């Protein structure tokens, strides 16, 4: 079996319901899954694991998929290995990464996905698909044992990528400035994934999906716009 | 001697020159300093230590203060202990904190400032005045040995505090959502300091300065607006 992954910038588009815009894609992606395992550790806005799992259940019920939160299992590793499909939701990436390490499942999760268990990530759940979480937008609310993540793709992601507002009078760094700072010390390519874009990983192919372009940042290179349907597997 | 600190949200206001809006304040703050020690480790946009120090020198020359970068010294600890005044500039807080730890000067810097050496922080240089750097807006471009910082004030800061844009269609977290996530796991108060605001610490008194209000976040409490000239030393 080979990798079968959807990596989405966001779970929700402005004015849409949770996961709504992805449902047609997900009904194909998870077509052989009766139940998927949900990893709620990123806890957006501090919601509980149970509350977050209920929200995902409601959304995926529309395509007849049942959802079970990983926190409902006694043995997290076994839950991952036995899963028909896995979804990691958004929230805070530091918290998510910390919980994956604390529960000793970072490597097990990576191996399961590399073995072909269909995976969906949104936002923080997408961030962890990269080599490191160092291009997250999130606040460091907790100190994780490492910034290394699943390494399912040979680059990093910046989900919810936001173009600079040229009208803004705010002096805080733009997203592009922040990614340039990353490249002062790291040579990992970064794909800025705008809301409404997602990547589909099938084996070694990594295709940009959705109607928008994505912004590619490489060390010592001018940023470039990547067209939808481009295969990004050339990056490394 | 007792603490004598200026903690500014930003170095630069929209349309203004570097440090310009603070110069009247700084000419009093550093009135007994012929030369101040500049800590350029946060390297905004990846500029070199030398380039950053030249920029600060030009700005402070207007009030007849000479600037020496800490990187010009062989012994950083001695440079701090012998300084007449110290300024830590903005940039990336992860990088700054990492460099302070790697050079074993986090504690020495805190002690020097507690002993009364006049200190100025802007942005990342302000972030480190709090108990931890966990409410920074910066990207984790480098993995520091700890998130703990100077602890010069009994709370954390969020510099460049930005109110939510109610017209925005972007689905990324607002600043307030991020700080609420911090408070799901931490009980340290957070002061959101808008651009144009600064804190003046004189001994045990911590006064909000500038024309704007600041936003105070405390665990399990509704955020509150704090008026300019308020003494924030009641926080803990």
Short mmCIF file of C-alpha atoms in Angstrom, two decimals:
data_model
loop_
_atom_site.label_atom_id
_atom_site.label_comp_id
_atom_site.label_asym_id
_atom_site.label_seq_id
_atom_site.Cartn_x
_atom_site.Cartn_y
_atom_site.Cartn_z
CA UNK A 1 0.00 0.00 0.00
CA UNK A 2 1.18 3.56 -0.56
CA UNK A 3 0.36 6.99 0.83
CA UNK A 4 -3.18 8.29 0.42
CA UNK A 5 -3.47 11.68 2.05
CA UNK A 6 -5.48 14.90 1.88
CA UNK A 7 -3.77 17.94 3.40
CA UNK A 8 -6.17 20.88 3.60
CA UNK A 9 -5.37 24.50 4.46
CA UNK A 10 -8.57 24.91 6.45
CA UNK A 11 -11.52 22.84 7.66
CA UNK A 12 -14.01 25.58 6.94
CA UNK A 13 -14.51 28.24 4.30
CA UNK A 14 -16.01 31.61 5.16
CA UNK A 15 -19.81 31.25 5.17
CA UNK A 16 -19.64 27.45 4.89
CA UNK A 17 -20.18 24.64 7.39
CA UNK A 18 -17.41 22.62 8.99
CA UNK A 19 -15.69 20.43 6.33
CA UNK A 20 -18.53 21.23 3.90
CA UNK A 21 -16.40 22.19 0.87
CA UNK A 22 -14.35 18.99 1.23
CA UNK A 23 -17.22 16.51 1.58
CA UNK A 24 -17.38 15.44 -2.11
CA UNK A 25 -13.63 14.76 -2.00
CA UNK A 26 -13.87 13.01 1.37
CA UNK A 27 -16.64 10.67 0.33
CA UNK A 28 -14.21 9.28 -2.27
CA UNK A 29 -11.12 9.48 -0.04
CA UNK A 30 -12.79 7.54 2.77
CA UNK A 31 -15.05 5.36 0.56
CA UNK A 32 -13.80 2.12 2.11
CA UNK A 33 -14.15 3.41 5.66
CA UNK A 34 -17.18 2.75 7.81
CA UNK A 35 -15.54 4.46 10.78
CA UNK A 36 -12.58 6.82 10.97
CA UNK A 37 -10.34 7.63 13.89
CA UNK A 38 -10.33 11.31 14.85
CA UNK A 39 -7.37 12.93 16.61
CA UNK A 40 -8.79 15.93 18.51
CA UNK A 41 -5.59 16.93 20.34
CA UNK A 42 -5.23 20.39 18.75
CA UNK A 43 -8.41 21.52 20.62
CA UNK A 44 -9.26 24.75 18.75
CA UNK A 45 -10.22 27.51 21.17
CA UNK A 46 -9.68 25.04 24.03
CA UNK A 47 -12.73 22.81 23.28
CA UNK A 48 -12.71 19.38 24.93
CA UNK A 49 -11.81 16.20 23.06
CA UNK A 50 -15.43 15.07 23.34
CA UNK A 51 -16.91 18.34 22.07
CA UNK A 52 -14.51 18.39 19.13
CA UNK A 53 -15.28 14.78 18.23
CA UNK A 54 -19.04 15.46 18.27
CA UNK A 55 -18.50 18.35 15.82
CA UNK A 56 -16.56 16.10 13.42
CA UNK A 57 -19.12 13.29 13.78
CA UNK A 58 -21.94 15.62 12.75
CA UNK A 59 -20.04 16.78 9.68
CA UNK A 60 -19.00 13.33 8.48
CA UNK A 61 -22.42 11.80 9.21
CA UNK A 62 -23.52 13.62 6.03
CA UNK A 63 -21.37 11.21 4.01
CA UNK A 64 -22.24 8.22 6.24
CA UNK A 65 -18.94 7.99 8.03
CA UNK A 66 -18.82 7.24 11.73
CA UNK A 67 -16.19 8.93 13.88
CA UNK A 68 -14.42 7.75 17.00
CA UNK A 69 -12.07 9.98 18.98
CA UNK A 70 -8.66 8.53 19.77
CA UNK A 71 -9.14 9.63 23.40
CA UNK A 72 -11.94 7.04 23.71
CA UNK A 73 -9.39 4.20 23.33
CA UNK A 74 -7.17 2.79 26.05
CA UNK A 75 -4.36 1.98 23.64
CA UNK A 76 -3.69 4.83 21.22
CA UNK A 77 -1.10 2.93 19.16
CA UNK A 78 -3.48 0.04 18.60
CA UNK A 79 -6.27 2.46 17.69
CA UNK A 80 -4.04 3.99 14.99
CA UNK A 81 -2.86 0.65 13.62
CA UNK A 82 -6.42 -0.69 13.43
CA UNK A 83 -7.96 2.46 11.95
CA UNK A 84 -9.72 2.33 8.56
CA UNK A 85 -8.99 6.03 8.10
CA UNK A 86 -7.58 8.85 10.22
CA UNK A 87 -8.43 12.56 10.52
CA UNK A 88 -6.46 15.08 12.55
CA UNK A 89 -8.33 18.35 13.03
CA UNK A 90 -7.04 21.88 13.42
CA UNK A 91 -6.44 24.02 16.47
CA UNK A 92 -3.09 24.66 18.11
CA UNK A 93 -0.13 22.89 16.47
CA UNK A 94 2.13 23.13 19.57
CA UNK A 95 -0.52 21.37 21.63
CA UNK A 96 -1.13 18.74 18.96
CA UNK A 97 2.56 17.97 18.51
CA UNK A 98 3.10 17.87 22.27
CA UNK A 99 0.26 15.36 22.72
CA UNK A 100 1.52 13.14 19.86
CA UNK A 101 4.95 12.99 21.52
CA UNK A 102 3.64 12.61 25.08
CA UNK A 103 1.54 9.66 23.99
CA UNK A 104 4.43 8.18 21.96
CA UNK A 105 2.41 8.06 18.76
CA UNK A 106 4.22 10.49 16.43
CA UNK A 107 6.21 7.69 14.76
CA UNK A 108 3.37 5.17 14.84
CA UNK A 109 1.06 7.66 13.16
CA UNK A 110 3.65 8.41 10.45
CA UNK A 111 4.18 4.70 9.77
CA UNK A 112 0.45 3.96 9.59
CA UNK A 113 -0.05 6.73 7.03
CA UNK A 114 3.00 5.64 5.01
CA UNK A 115 1.49 2.13 5.00
CA UNK A 116 -1.59 3.51 3.23
CA UNK A 117 -4.26 4.25 5.85
CA UNK A 118 -6.24 7.11 4.27
CA UNK A 119 -5.44 10.32 6.17
CA UNK A 120 -7.03 13.75 6.29
CA UNK A 121 -5.43 16.75 7.93
CA UNK A 122 -6.82 20.27 8.24
CA UNK A 123 -4.83 23.27 9.48
CA UNK A 124 -2.77 21.99 12.49
CA UNK A 125 -3.51 18.45 11.27
CA UNK A 126 -1.95 19.50 7.95
CA UNK A 127 1.01 21.27 9.52
CA UNK A 128 2.18 18.00 11.04
CA UNK A 129 2.37 16.38 7.58
CA UNK A 130 5.47 18.46 6.82
CA UNK A 131 9.03 17.86 7.97
CA UNK A 132 8.68 20.25 10.91
CA UNK A 133 6.00 22.43 12.50
CA UNK A 134 8.23 25.50 12.23
CA UNK A 135 6.03 27.35 9.77
CA UNK A 136 2.85 27.17 11.82
CA UNK A 137 0.94 30.37 12.57
CA UNK A 138 0.03 29.21 16.06
CA UNK A 139 1.04 30.53 19.46
CA UNK A 140 3.52 28.46 21.47
CA UNK A 141 1.04 27.82 24.29
CA UNK A 142 2.89 24.64 25.31
CA UNK A 143 6.54 23.53 24.94
CA UNK A 144 6.70 20.35 22.84
CA UNK A 145 9.68 17.94 23.08
CA UNK A 146 10.54 18.64 19.44
CA UNK A 147 9.35 20.60 16.39
CA UNK A 148 9.82 17.58 14.09
CA UNK A 149 6.60 16.19 12.68
CA UNK A 150 5.34 13.35 10.49
CA UNK A 151 7.48 14.05 7.41
CA UNK A 152 4.90 12.66 4.97
CA UNK A 153 5.92 15.23 2.36
CA UNK A 154 9.43 16.58 1.65
CA UNK A 155 8.62 20.20 2.61
CA UNK A 156 6.81 22.32 5.19
CA UNK A 157 3.39 23.91 5.03
CA UNK A 158 1.95 27.23 5.98
CA UNK A 159 -1.82 26.65 6.15
CA UNK A 160 -4.27 29.58 6.10
CA UNK A 161 -1.68 31.33 3.95
CA UNK A 162 -2.49 35.03 3.88
CA UNK A 163 -1.27 37.55 1.32
CA UNK A 164 0.06 40.82 2.68
CA UNK A 165 -2.53 43.55 3.06
CA UNK A 166 -0.88 46.47 1.29
CA UNK A 167 -3.41 48.87 2.89
CA UNK A 168 -2.58 47.81 6.43
CA UNK A 169 -0.99 50.25 8.88
CA UNK A 170 -0.09 47.40 11.25
CA UNK A 171 3.65 47.02 11.68
CA UNK A 172 3.69 43.36 12.74
CA UNK A 173 5.46 40.99 10.32
CA UNK A 174 3.62 39.79 7.22
CA UNK A 175 3.34 36.04 6.60
CA UNK A 176 5.93 36.32 3.84
CA UNK A 177 8.38 38.11 6.17
CA UNK A 178 7.95 35.34 8.73
CA UNK A 179 8.64 32.62 6.18
CA UNK A 180 11.68 34.54 4.94
CA UNK A 181 12.95 34.58 8.54
CA UNK A 182 12.50 30.79 8.61
CA UNK A 183 14.65 30.58 5.48
CA UNK A 184 17.42 32.58 7.12
CA UNK A 185 18.10 29.45 9.18
CA UNK A 186 16.45 26.53 7.36
CA UNK A 187 16.50 25.26 3.78
CA UNK A 188 13.23 23.31 3.86
CA UNK A 189 10.84 24.53 1.12
CA UNK A 190 7.54 25.98 2.40
CA UNK A 191 4.21 25.82 0.58
CA UNK A 192 1.79 28.57 1.58
CA UNK A 193 -1.61 26.93 1.17
CA UNK A 194 -4.48 29.44 0.87
CA UNK A 195 -7.88 28.67 2.37
CA UNK A 196 -9.75 26.55 -0.17
CA UNK A 197 -6.61 24.75 -1.38
CA UNK A 198 -5.52 21.25 -0.47
CA UNK A 199 -2.86 18.75 -1.44
CA UNK A 200 -3.63 15.19 -2.51
CA UNK A 201 -0.80 12.73 -1.88
CA UNK A 202 -1.06 9.44 -3.74
CA UNK A 203 2.11 7.42 -3.36
CA UNK A 204 4.90 9.74 -4.44
CA UNK A 205 2.65 12.24 -6.25
CA UNK A 206 1.64 15.46 -4.44
CA UNK A 207 -1.02 17.42 -6.34
CA UNK A 208 -2.30 20.90 -5.53
CA UNK A 209 -6.11 20.98 -5.58
CA UNK A 210 -8.80 23.66 -5.39
CA UNK A 211 -9.23 26.77 -7.53
CA UNK A 212 -6.41 28.85 -6.08
CA UNK A 213 -2.69 29.02 -6.66
CA UNK A 214 -0.33 28.25 -3.79
CA UNK A 215 2.77 30.25 -2.89
CA UNK A 216 6.09 28.43 -2.89
CA UNK A 217 8.98 29.71 -0.81
CA UNK A 218 12.49 28.35 -1.21
CA UNK A 219 15.67 29.49 0.47
CA UNK A 220 17.45 32.21 -1.53
CA UNK A 221 14.79 32.18 -4.25
CA UNK A 222 12.00 34.55 -5.18
CA UNK A 223 8.62 33.18 -4.06
CA UNK A 224 6.62 31.59 -6.88
CA UNK A 225 2.93 30.99 -7.54
CA UNK A 226 2.07 27.34 -8.21
CA UNK A 227 -0.97 26.52 -10.36
CA UNK A 228 -3.67 24.11 -9.24
CA UNK A 229 -3.07 20.50 -10.44
CA UNK A 230 0.73 20.97 -10.25
CA UNK A 231 2.64 17.96 -8.92
CA UNK A 232 4.83 19.22 -6.06
CA UNK A 233 6.85 16.04 -5.64
CA UNK A 234 9.84 17.76 -7.33
CA UNK A 235 10.38 19.73 -4.12
CA UNK A 236 13.01 18.70 -1.64
CA UNK B 1 18.91 50.39 42.49
CA UNK B 2 15.55 49.26 41.21
CA UNK B 3 14.06 48.36 37.85
CA UNK B 4 13.95 51.06 35.18
CA UNK B 5 12.43 49.60 32.02
CA UNK B 6 10.54 50.63 28.89
CA UNK B 7 8.61 47.83 27.21
CA UNK B 8 7.26 48.95 23.82
CA UNK B 9 4.79 47.15 21.58
CA UNK B 10 6.65 48.21 18.43
CA UNK B 11 9.82 50.03 17.41
CA UNK B 12 8.12 51.86 14.58
CA UNK B 13 4.73 53.43 13.96
CA UNK B 14 3.18 53.41 10.49
CA UNK B 15 4.63 56.33 8.53
CA UNK B 16 7.26 57.06 11.18
CA UNK B 17 10.99 56.38 11.38
CA UNK B 18 12.58 53.65 13.44
CA UNK B 19 12.14 54.44 17.19
CA UNK B 20 11.01 57.98 16.27
CA UNK B 21 7.87 58.13 18.40
CA UNK B 22 9.84 56.95 21.46
CA UNK B 23 12.81 59.34 21.18
CA UNK B 24 11.51 62.00 23.64
CA UNK B 25 10.91 59.24 26.20
CA UNK B 26 14.28 57.59 25.48
CA UNK B 27 16.29 60.78 25.88
CA UNK B 28 15.06 60.84 29.49
CA UNK B 29 15.25 57.07 30.02
CA UNK B 30 18.86 56.87 28.87
CA UNK B 31 19.89 60.37 30.06
CA UNK B 32 22.85 59.05 32.05
CA UNK B 33 24.05 56.80 29.21
CA UNK B 34 26.75 57.85 26.78
CA UNK B 35 26.69 54.42 25.13
CA UNK B 36 24.11 51.66 25.26
CA UNK B 37 24.49 47.95 24.59
CA UNK B 38 22.28 46.67 21.76
CA UNK B 39 21.17 43.04 21.57
CA UNK B 40 20.46 42.35 17.88
CA UNK B 41 19.79 38.60 18.19
CA UNK B 42 16.15 38.70 17.00
CA UNK B 43 17.37 39.71 13.50
CA UNK B 44 14.11 40.95 11.88
CA UNK B 45 13.76 39.63 8.34
CA UNK B 46 17.11 37.85 8.77
CA UNK B 47 19.30 41.00 8.80
CA UNK B 48 22.83 40.57 10.13
CA UNK B 49 23.86 41.67 13.64
CA UNK B 50 25.98 44.42 12.09
CA UNK B 51 23.24 45.76 9.81
CA UNK B 52 20.76 45.80 12.67
CA UNK B 53 23.19 47.61 14.96
CA UNK B 54 23.85 50.29 12.31
CA UNK B 55 20.10 50.91 12.05
CA UNK B 56 19.79 51.38 15.81
CA UNK B 57 22.90 53.58 15.92
CA UNK B 58 21.44 55.96 13.32
CA UNK B 59 18.19 56.25 15.25
CA UNK B 60 19.76 56.86 18.65
CA UNK B 61 22.39 59.25 17.27
CA UNK B 62 19.51 61.77 17.09
CA UNK B 63 19.49 61.87 20.90
CA UNK B 64 23.30 61.66 21.15
CA UNK B 65 23.49 58.08 22.32
CA UNK B 66 26.16 55.76 20.97
CA UNK B 67 25.32 52.12 20.35
CA UNK B 68 27.48 49.02 20.56
CA UNK B 69 26.22 45.60 19.49
CA UNK B 70 26.73 42.80 22.02
CA UNK B 71 28.14 40.63 19.19
CA UNK B 72 31.15 43.02 19.05
CA UNK B 73 32.26 41.85 22.51
CA UNK B 74 34.21 38.72 23.34
CA UNK B 75 32.57 38.28 26.71
CA UNK B 76 28.80 38.82 26.52
CA UNK B 77 28.23 38.52 30.29
CA UNK B 78 30.79 41.19 31.03
CA UNK B 79 29.32 43.42 28.29
CA UNK B 80 25.92 43.20 30.01
CA UNK B 81 27.25 43.79 33.50
CA UNK B 82 29.26 46.83 32.39
CA UNK B 83 26.51 48.36 30.23
CA UNK B 84 25.19 51.83 31.00
CA UNK B 85 21.92 50.93 29.31
CA UNK B 86 20.58 48.00 27.27
CA UNK B 87 18.23 47.78 24.29
CA UNK B 88 16.90 44.54 22.81
CA UNK B 89 15.30 45.03 19.40
CA UNK B 90 12.47 43.18 17.71
CA UNK B 91 12.48 40.38 15.15
CA UNK B 92 11.92 36.71 15.88
CA UNK B 93 11.37 35.86 19.54
CA UNK B 94 12.30 32.16 19.14
CA UNK B 95 15.65 33.17 17.67
CA UNK B 96 16.25 35.81 20.35
CA UNK B 97 15.42 33.45 23.22
CA UNK B 98 17.52 30.68 21.69
CA UNK B 99 20.54 32.99 21.40
CA UNK B 100 20.15 34.26 24.97
CA UNK B 101 20.16 30.66 26.24
CA UNK B 102 22.93 29.45 23.93
CA UNK B 103 25.17 32.25 25.13
CA UNK B 104 24.18 31.65 28.78
CA UNK B 105 23.07 35.23 29.29
CA UNK B 106 19.31 34.93 29.99
CA UNK B 107 19.81 34.98 33.77
CA UNK B 108 22.63 37.52 33.67
CA UNK B 109 20.50 39.88 31.59
CA UNK B 110 17.55 39.51 33.99
CA UNK B 111 19.78 40.21 37.00
CA UNK B 112 21.39 43.26 35.38
CA UNK B 113 17.97 44.77 34.64
CA UNK B 114 16.67 43.96 38.12
CA UNK B 115 19.76 45.72 39.47
CA UNK B 116 18.68 48.90 37.71
CA UNK B 117 20.46 49.12 34.36
CA UNK B 118 18.01 51.10 32.17
CA UNK B 119 16.46 48.71 29.65
CA UNK B 120 14.44 49.20 26.48
CA UNK B 121 12.63 46.38 24.69
CA UNK B 122 10.62 46.61 21.50
CA UNK B 123 8.48 43.77 20.10
CA UNK B 124 10.55 40.55 20.61
CA UNK B 125 12.73 42.52 23.04
CA UNK B 126 9.53 43.28 24.96
CA UNK B 127 8.19 39.74 24.77
CA UNK B 128 11.17 38.49 26.76
CA UNK B 129 10.30 40.84 29.66
CA UNK B 130 7.33 38.61 30.52
CA UNK B 131 7.37 35.32 32.39
CA UNK B 132 7.39 33.27 29.18
CA UNK B 133 7.49 33.89 25.43
CA UNK B 134 4.36 31.80 24.94
CA UNK B 135 2.21 34.68 23.72
CA UNK B 136 4.53 35.80 20.94
CA UNK B 137 3.16 36.17 17.41
CA UNK B 138 6.34 34.84 15.85
CA UNK B 139 7.02 31.68 13.87
CA UNK B 140 8.99 28.92 15.62
CA UNK B 141 11.88 29.12 13.16
CA UNK B 142 14.28 27.67 15.73
CA UNK B 143 13.76 25.36 18.75
CA UNK B 144 14.87 27.15 21.92
CA UNK B 145 15.89 25.20 25.07
CA UNK B 146 12.97 26.75 26.98
CA UNK B 147 10.09 29.21 26.58
CA UNK B 148 10.87 30.89 29.92
CA UNK B 149 12.08 34.47 29.65
CA UNK B 150 13.36 37.32 31.84
CA UNK B 151 10.37 37.54 34.19
CA UNK B 152 10.79 41.27 34.80
CA UNK B 153 7.03 41.71 35.10
CA UNK B 154 4.52 39.27 36.65
CA UNK B 155 2.62 38.61 33.40
CA UNK B 156 3.08 37.93 29.69
CA UNK B 157 2.86 40.32 26.77
CA UNK B 158 1.36 40.20 23.33
CA UNK B 159 3.08 43.02 21.41
CA UNK B 160 1.61 44.35 18.15
CA UNK B 161 -1.78 43.45 19.64
CA UNK B 162 -4.34 43.43 16.86
CA UNK B 163 -8.10 43.68 17.29
CA UNK B 164 -10.21 41.22 15.32
CA UNK B 165 -11.23 42.40 11.88
CA UNK B 166 -14.97 41.72 11.89
CA UNK B 167 -15.08 42.17 8.10
CA UNK B 168 -12.45 39.50 7.43
CA UNK B 169 -13.32 36.31 5.57
CA UNK B 170 -10.08 34.67 6.69
CA UNK B 171 -10.71 31.64 8.90
CA UNK B 172 -7.35 31.61 10.74
CA UNK B 173 -7.55 32.27 14.48
CA UNK B 174 -7.85 35.84 15.73
CA UNK B 175 -5.32 37.12 18.24
CA UNK B 176 -7.95 36.88 20.98
CA UNK B 177 -8.69 33.23 20.10
CA UNK B 178 -4.99 32.42 20.30
CA UNK B 179 -4.64 34.06 23.73
CA UNK B 180 -7.74 32.19 24.92
CA UNK B 181 -6.07 28.94 23.80
CA UNK B 182 -3.05 29.94 25.90
CA UNK B 183 -5.40 30.36 28.87
CA UNK B 184 -6.81 26.87 28.39
CA UNK B 185 -3.46 25.62 29.71
CA UNK B 186 -1.81 28.54 31.54
CA UNK B 187 -2.96 31.01 34.19
CA UNK B 188 -0.43 33.78 33.48
CA UNK B 189 -2.20 37.09 32.70
CA UNK B 190 -1.53 38.49 29.21
CA UNK B 191 -1.43 42.17 28.29
CA UNK B 192 -2.17 42.86 24.62
CA UNK B 193 -0.12 45.98 23.88
CA UNK B 194 -1.27 47.86 20.79
CA UNK B 195 1.25 49.59 18.52
CA UNK B 196 1.91 53.01 20.05
CA UNK B 197 1.59 51.74 23.64
CA UNK B 198 4.43 50.98 26.03
CA UNK B 199 4.90 50.06 29.67
CA UNK B 200 7.19 51.96 32.02
CA UNK B 201 8.52 49.89 34.90
CA UNK B 202 10.00 51.89 37.79
CA UNK B 203 10.74 49.62 40.73
CA UNK B 204 7.48 47.79 41.44
CA UNK B 205 5.25 50.16 39.46
CA UNK B 206 4.21 49.20 35.91
CA UNK B 207 2.47 52.05 34.09
CA UNK B 208 0.73 51.85 30.71
CA UNK B 209 1.82 54.74 28.47
CA UNK B 210 0.76 56.13 25.09
CA UNK B 211 -2.69 57.26 23.96
CA UNK B 212 -4.28 53.84 23.54
CA UNK B 213 -5.90 51.38 25.91
CA UNK B 214 -4.38 47.91 26.30
CA UNK B 215 -6.32 44.66 26.40
CA UNK B 216 -5.98 42.50 29.49
CA UNK B 217 -6.64 38.77 29.30
CA UNK B 218 -6.93 36.64 32.43
CA UNK B 219 -7.80 32.97 32.70
CA UNK B 220 -11.55 32.41 33.02
CA UNK B 221 -12.28 36.13 32.86
CA UNK B 222 -13.76 38.40 30.21
CA UNK B 223 -11.01 40.47 28.55
CA UNK B 224 -10.86 44.05 29.82
CA UNK B 225 -9.64 47.34 28.38
CA UNK B 226 -7.05 49.10 30.54
CA UNK B 227 -6.73 52.88 30.38
CA UNK B 228 -3.43 54.64 29.76
CA UNK B 229 -1.60 55.62 33.01
CA UNK B 230 -3.01 52.56 34.84
CA UNK B 231 -0.57 50.82 37.19
CA UNK B 232 -0.53 47.14 36.20
CA UNK B 233 1.47 45.94 39.21
CA UNK B 234 -1.73 44.45 40.70
CA UNK B 235 -1.51 41.64 38.11
CA UNK B 236 -0.10 38.25 39.06
#
